[in-house]
Amino acid sequence: MAICKLGAYHDVCSANANMIDVFRTIETEKDIHIHFPCVRKIAIEAPPETQFTVNDVDIIMPSTGIFELGFGLIDIYNLVFATDTEANIVYMF
């Protein structure tokens, strides 16, 4: 059984940056021996109608300002915001 780890990010997500790469860099700086191939679960809080992509699929943040994908539904390799966006993101890898 694989052991997962939890990470969190609360800051501005730069437009067109793959946030999964940002998370990977953050986690690797904490522990150089970390294995981080992808994100397995994610929850995002951002302004309603924020435009972003997950694995190149276009998504518009719902009016609640919350988007979540359950553990193991998909492996997330890219998360890209269309504009600079203040977000609170919790991820499991």
Tab-separated table of N, CA and C in Angstrom:
chain	number	residue	atom	x	y	z
A	1	MET	N	0.836	-1.170	0.000
A	1	MET	CA	0.000	0.000	0.000
A	1	MET	C	0.889	1.244	0.000
A	2	ALA	N	0.604	2.157	-0.900
A	2	ALA	CA	1.370	3.394	-0.999
A	2	ALA	C	0.949	4.351	0.107
A	3	ILE	N	1.922	5.049	0.642
A	3	ILE	CA	1.648	6.069	1.636
A	3	ILE	C	1.595	7.411	0.926
A	4	CYS	N	0.526	8.142	1.148
A	4	CYS	CA	0.377	9.451	0.525
A	4	CYS	C	0.764	10.529	1.517
A	5	LYS	N	1.102	11.675	0.968
A	5	LYS	CA	1.432	12.838	1.786
A	5	LYS	C	0.526	13.979	1.388
A	6	LEU	N	0.333	14.888	2.336
A	6	LEU	CA	-0.548	16.023	2.142
A	6	LEU	C	0.284	17.289	2.035
A	7	GLY	N	-0.101	18.164	1.115
A	7	GLY	CA	0.562	19.450	0.960
A	7	GLY	C	-0.471	20.551	0.822
A	8	ALA	N	-0.023	21.778	1.033
A	8	ALA	CA	-0.934	22.918	0.928
A	8	ALA	C	-0.201	24.102	0.315
A	9	TYR	N	-0.963	24.911	-0.414
A	9	TYR	CA	-0.427	26.098	-1.065
A	9	TYR	C	-1.461	27.205	-0.937
A	10	HIS	N	-1.048	28.337	-0.424
A	10	HIS	CA	-1.941	29.502	-0.374
A	10	HIS	C	-1.137	30.713	-0.796
A	11	ASP	N	-1.356	31.135	-2.019
A	11	ASP	CA	-0.614	32.256	-2.581
A	11	ASP	C	-1.210	32.536	-3.961
A	12	VAL	N	-0.544	33.391	-4.696
A	12	VAL	CA	-0.964	33.670	-6.064
A	12	VAL	C	-0.443	32.567	-6.977
A	13	CYS	N	-1.326	32.017	-7.768
A	13	CYS	CA	-0.936	31.063	-8.813
A	13	CYS	C	-0.697	31.889	-10.070
A	14	SER	N	0.507	31.849	-10.575
A	14	SER	CA	0.855	32.645	-11.755
A	14	SER	C	0.157	32.101	-12.995
A	15	ALA	N	-0.302	33.002	-13.837
A	15	ALA	CA	-0.946	32.609	-15.093
A	15	ALA	C	-0.024	31.720	-15.911
A	16	ASN	N	-0.590	30.673	-16.465
A	16	ASN	CA	0.083	29.755	-17.382
A	16	ASN	C	1.201	28.922	-16.756
A	17	ALA	N	1.350	28.956	-15.434
A	17	ALA	CA	2.341	28.109	-14.759
A	17	ALA	C	1.676	26.791	-14.358
A	18	ASN	N	2.379	25.695	-14.566
A	18	ASN	CA	1.857	24.401	-14.129
A	18	ASN	C	2.066	24.302	-12.617
A	19	MET	N	0.989	24.415	-11.870
A	19	MET	CA	1.090	24.426	-10.414
A	19	MET	C	1.562	23.088	-9.861
A	20	ILE	N	1.368	22.006	-10.577
A	20	ILE	CA	1.873	20.708	-10.107
A	20	ILE	C	3.394	20.762	-10.032
A	21	ASP	N	4.035	21.409	-11.001
A	21	ASP	CA	5.491	21.591	-10.944
A	21	ASP	C	5.886	22.454	-9.751
A	22	VAL	N	5.087	23.482	-9.463
A	22	VAL	CA	5.351	24.340	-8.299
A	22	VAL	C	5.252	23.519	-7.021
A	23	PHE	N	4.190	22.714	-6.891
A	23	PHE	CA	4.033	21.873	-5.701
A	23	PHE	C	5.204	20.902	-5.571
A	24	ARG	N	5.598	20.308	-6.687
A	24	ARG	CA	6.710	19.357	-6.688
A	24	ARG	C	7.983	20.030	-6.173
A	25	THR	N	8.238	21.246	-6.630
A	25	THR	CA	9.423	21.988	-6.180
A	25	THR	C	9.347	22.261	-4.683
A	26	ILE	N	8.190	22.700	-4.207
A	26	ILE	CA	8.011	22.974	-2.773
A	26	ILE	C	8.284	21.721	-1.954
A	27	GLU	N	7.694	20.614	-2.339
A	27	GLU	CA	7.839	19.373	-1.574
A	27	GLU	C	9.262	18.830	-1.646
A	28	THR	N	9.906	18.968	-2.794
A	28	THR	CA	11.278	18.485	-2.945
A	28	THR	C	12.235	19.303	-2.081
A	29	GLU	N	11.967	20.606	-1.952
A	29	GLU	CA	12.797	21.442	-1.081
A	29	GLU	C	12.662	21.015	0.378
A	30	LYS	N	11.507	20.482	0.764
A	30	LYS	CA	11.303	19.985	2.128
A	30	LYS	C	12.017	18.653	2.352
A	31	ASP	N	11.994	17.808	1.318
A	31	ASP	CA	12.551	16.452	1.445
A	31	ASP	C	13.071	16.002	0.083
A	32	ILE	N	14.395	16.005	-0.081
A	32	ILE	CA	14.979	15.684	-1.392
A	32	ILE	C	14.733	14.242	-1.820
A	33	HIS	N	14.276	13.398	-0.906
A	33	HIS	CA	14.042	11.985	-1.236
A	33	HIS	C	12.580	11.696	-1.575
A	34	ILE	N	11.797	12.743	-1.718
A	34	ILE	CA	10.360	12.572	-1.937
A	34	ILE	C	10.080	12.035	-3.346
A	35	HIS	N	9.080	11.186	-3.443
A	35	HIS	CA	8.622	10.670	-4.737
A	35	HIS	C	7.300	11.373	-5.051
A	36	PHE	N	7.286	12.206	-6.091
A	36	PHE	CA	6.130	13.050	-6.391
A	36	PHE	C	5.828	12.969	-7.886
A	37	PRO	N	5.235	11.864	-8.347
A	37	PRO	CA	4.945	11.766	-9.779
A	37	PRO	C	3.726	12.569	-10.217
A	38	CYS	N	2.738	12.707	-9.325
A	38	CYS	CA	1.509	13.422	-9.682
A	38	CYS	C	0.723	13.710	-8.414
A	39	VAL	N	-0.344	14.473	-8.555
A	39	VAL	CA	-1.268	14.727	-7.452
A	39	VAL	C	-2.416	13.748	-7.588
A	40	ARG	N	-2.819	13.137	-6.466
A	40	ARG	CA	-3.875	12.118	-6.480
A	40	ARG	C	-5.225	12.648	-6.006
A	41	LYS	N	-5.220	13.771	-5.263
A	41	LYS	CA	-6.450	14.396	-4.781
A	41	LYS	C	-6.166	15.882	-4.652
A	42	ILE	N	-7.178	16.705	-4.975
A	42	ILE	CA	-6.976	18.142	-4.900
A	42	ILE	C	-8.267	18.846	-4.518
A	43	ALA	N	-8.127	19.904	-3.737
A	43	ALA	CA	-9.241	20.794	-3.414
A	43	ALA	C	-8.731	22.217	-3.606
A	44	ILE	N	-9.493	23.019	-4.336
A	44	ILE	CA	-9.087	24.383	-4.666
A	44	ILE	C	-10.179	25.348	-4.226
A	45	GLU	N	-9.763	26.416	-3.542
A	45	GLU	CA	-10.659	27.522	-3.246
A	45	GLU	C	-10.099	28.748	-3.962
A	46	ALA	N	-10.911	29.341	-4.815
A	46	ALA	CA	-10.509	30.510	-5.603
A	46	ALA	C	-11.778	31.289	-5.961
A	47	PRO	N	-11.631	32.504	-6.451
A	47	PRO	CA	-12.816	33.285	-6.793
A	47	PRO	C	-13.724	32.565	-7.803
A	48	PRO	N	-15.051	32.697	-7.617
A	48	PRO	CA	-15.982	32.127	-8.601
A	48	PRO	C	-15.641	32.606	-10.011
A	49	GLU	N	-15.851	31.729	-10.965
A	49	GLU	CA	-15.627	31.979	-12.390
A	49	GLU	C	-14.142	32.050	-12.781
A	50	THR	N	-13.248	31.703	-11.858
A	50	THR	CA	-11.837	31.586	-12.212
A	50	THR	C	-11.692	30.507	-13.274
A	51	GLN	N	-10.928	30.788	-14.308
A	51	GLN	CA	-10.702	29.809	-15.375
A	51	GLN	C	-9.368	29.105	-15.155
A	52	PHE	N	-9.408	27.770	-15.229
A	52	PHE	CA	-8.200	26.971	-15.073
A	52	PHE	C	-8.362	25.663	-15.825
A	53	THR	N	-7.272	24.941	-15.962
A	53	THR	CA	-7.327	23.620	-16.593
A	53	THR	C	-6.734	22.588	-15.648
A	54	VAL	N	-7.287	21.393	-15.706
A	54	VAL	CA	-6.739	20.230	-15.022
A	54	VAL	C	-6.508	19.191	-16.105
A	55	ASN	N	-5.263	18.751	-16.252
A	55	ASN	CA	-4.907	17.804	-17.314
A	55	ASN	C	-5.444	18.267	-18.664
A	56	ASP	N	-5.295	19.563	-18.927
A	56	ASP	CA	-5.672	20.191	-20.199
A	56	ASP	C	-7.182	20.232	-20.465
A	57	VAL	N	-7.994	20.018	-19.435
A	57	VAL	CA	-9.445	20.142	-19.549
A	57	VAL	C	-9.838	21.495	-18.952
A	58	ASP	N	-10.538	22.322	-19.730
A	58	ASP	CA	-10.951	23.650	-19.273
A	58	ASP	C	-12.049	23.545	-18.217
A	59	ILE	N	-11.863	24.303	-17.124
A	59	ILE	CA	-12.829	24.313	-16.023
A	59	ILE	C	-13.052	25.759	-15.603
A	60	ILE	N	-14.275	26.075	-15.257
A	60	ILE	CA	-14.604	27.381	-14.675
A	60	ILE	C	-15.051	27.126	-13.241
A	61	MET	N	-14.397	27.825	-12.303
A	61	MET	CA	-14.711	27.648	-10.887
A	61	MET	C	-16.195	27.922	-10.656
A	62	PRO	N	-16.895	27.013	-9.972
A	62	PRO	CA	-18.316	27.222	-9.713
A	62	PRO	C	-18.552	28.403	-8.771
A	63	SER	N	-19.793	28.788	-8.639
A	63	SER	CA	-20.158	29.959	-7.836
A	63	SER	C	-19.800	29.803	-6.363
A	64	THR	N	-19.605	28.578	-5.900
A	64	THR	CA	-19.196	28.348	-4.510
A	64	THR	C	-17.744	28.728	-4.274
A	65	GLY	N	-16.949	28.809	-5.352
A	65	GLY	CA	-15.526	29.091	-5.224
A	65	GLY	C	-14.717	27.885	-4.780
A	66	ILE	N	-15.322	26.696	-4.844
A	66	ILE	CA	-14.640	25.478	-4.405
A	66	ILE	C	-14.730	24.419	-5.498
A	67	PHE	N	-13.575	23.792	-5.763
A	67	PHE	CA	-13.493	22.691	-6.724
A	67	PHE	C	-12.708	21.582	-6.052
A	68	GLU	N	-13.187	20.340	-6.177
A	68	GLU	CA	-12.486	19.224	-5.546
A	68	GLU	C	-12.583	17.981	-6.413
A	69	LEU	N	-11.488	17.245	-6.464
A	69	LEU	CA	-11.459	15.926	-7.098
A	69	LEU	C	-11.063	14.916	-6.024
A	70	GLY	N	-11.833	13.851	-5.899
A	70	GLY	CA	-11.580	12.832	-4.888
A	70	GLY	C	-10.320	12.034	-5.143
A	71	PHE	N	-9.833	11.390	-4.100
A	71	PHE	CA	-8.602	10.605	-4.157
A	71	PHE	C	-8.692	9.500	-5.200
A	72	GLY	N	-7.696	9.461	-6.057
A	72	GLY	CA	-7.555	8.374	-7.002
A	72	GLY	C	-8.501	8.400	-8.188
A	73	LEU	N	-9.345	9.429	-8.318
A	73	LEU	CA	-10.236	9.485	-9.480
A	73	LEU	C	-9.437	9.658	-10.760
A	74	ILE	N	-8.457	10.557	-10.718
A	74	ILE	CA	-7.526	10.737	-11.836
A	74	ILE	C	-6.169	11.110	-11.264
A	75	ASP	N	-5.136	10.862	-12.010
A	75	ASP	CA	-3.810	11.355	-11.665
A	75	ASP	C	-3.678	12.735	-12.303
A	76	ILE	N	-3.345	13.728	-11.495
A	76	ILE	CA	-3.288	15.100	-11.981
A	76	ILE	C	-1.839	15.473	-12.272
A	77	TYR	N	-1.563	15.751	-13.536
A	77	TYR	CA	-0.215	16.102	-13.972
A	77	TYR	C	-0.058	17.587	-14.281
A	78	ASN	N	-1.182	18.268	-14.514
A	78	ASN	CA	-1.069	19.712	-14.702
A	78	ASN	C	-2.311	20.429	-14.204
A	79	LEU	N	-2.047	21.587	-13.626
A	79	LEU	CA	-3.061	22.499	-13.116
A	79	LEU	C	-2.583	23.887	-13.498
A	80	VAL	N	-3.312	24.539	-14.404
A	80	VAL	CA	-2.867	25.827	-14.949
A	80	VAL	C	-4.012	26.834	-14.870
A	81	PHE	N	-3.737	27.986	-14.282
A	81	PHE	CA	-4.723	29.065	-14.200
A	81	PHE	C	-4.540	30.012	-15.377
A	82	ALA	N	-5.644	30.535	-15.909
A	82	ALA	CA	-5.597	31.415	-17.083
A	82	ALA	C	-5.040	32.791	-16.740
A	83	THR	N	-5.258	33.240	-15.507
A	83	THR	CA	-4.763	34.542	-15.058
A	83	THR	C	-4.132	34.364	-13.677
A	84	ASP	N	-3.347	35.348	-13.253
A	84	ASP	CA	-2.824	35.314	-11.886
A	84	ASP	C	-4.009	35.229	-10.939
A	85	THR	N	-3.998	34.243	-10.042
A	85	THR	CA	-5.152	33.976	-9.187
A	85	THR	C	-4.726	33.655	-7.768
A	86	GLU	N	-5.305	34.364	-6.813
A	86	GLU	CA	-5.116	34.029	-5.401
A	86	GLU	C	-5.930	32.765	-5.127
A	87	ALA	N	-5.259	31.748	-4.609
A	87	ALA	CA	-5.946	30.473	-4.378
A	87	ALA	C	-5.429	29.795	-3.121
A	88	ASN	N	-6.274	28.969	-2.564
A	88	ASN	CA	-5.921	28.101	-1.455
A	88	ASN	C	-6.097	26.680	-1.981
A	89	ILE	N	-5.004	25.935	-2.039
A	89	ILE	CA	-5.041	24.604	-2.650
A	89	ILE	C	-4.475	23.584	-1.667
A	90	VAL	N	-5.220	22.511	-1.454
A	90	VAL	CA	-4.743	21.393	-0.659
A	90	VAL	C	-4.634	20.211	-1.614
A	91	TYR	N	-3.506	19.515	-1.552
A	91	TYR	CA	-3.273	18.411	-2.485
A	91	TYR	C	-2.672	17.218	-1.768
A	92	MET	N	-2.965	16.043	-2.310
A	92	MET	CA	-2.403	14.802	-1.797
A	92	MET	C	-1.614	14.146	-2.919
A	93	PHE	N	-0.411	13.699	-2.578
A	93	PHE	CA	0.447	13.065	-3.584
A	93	PHE	C	1.042	11.788	-3.034
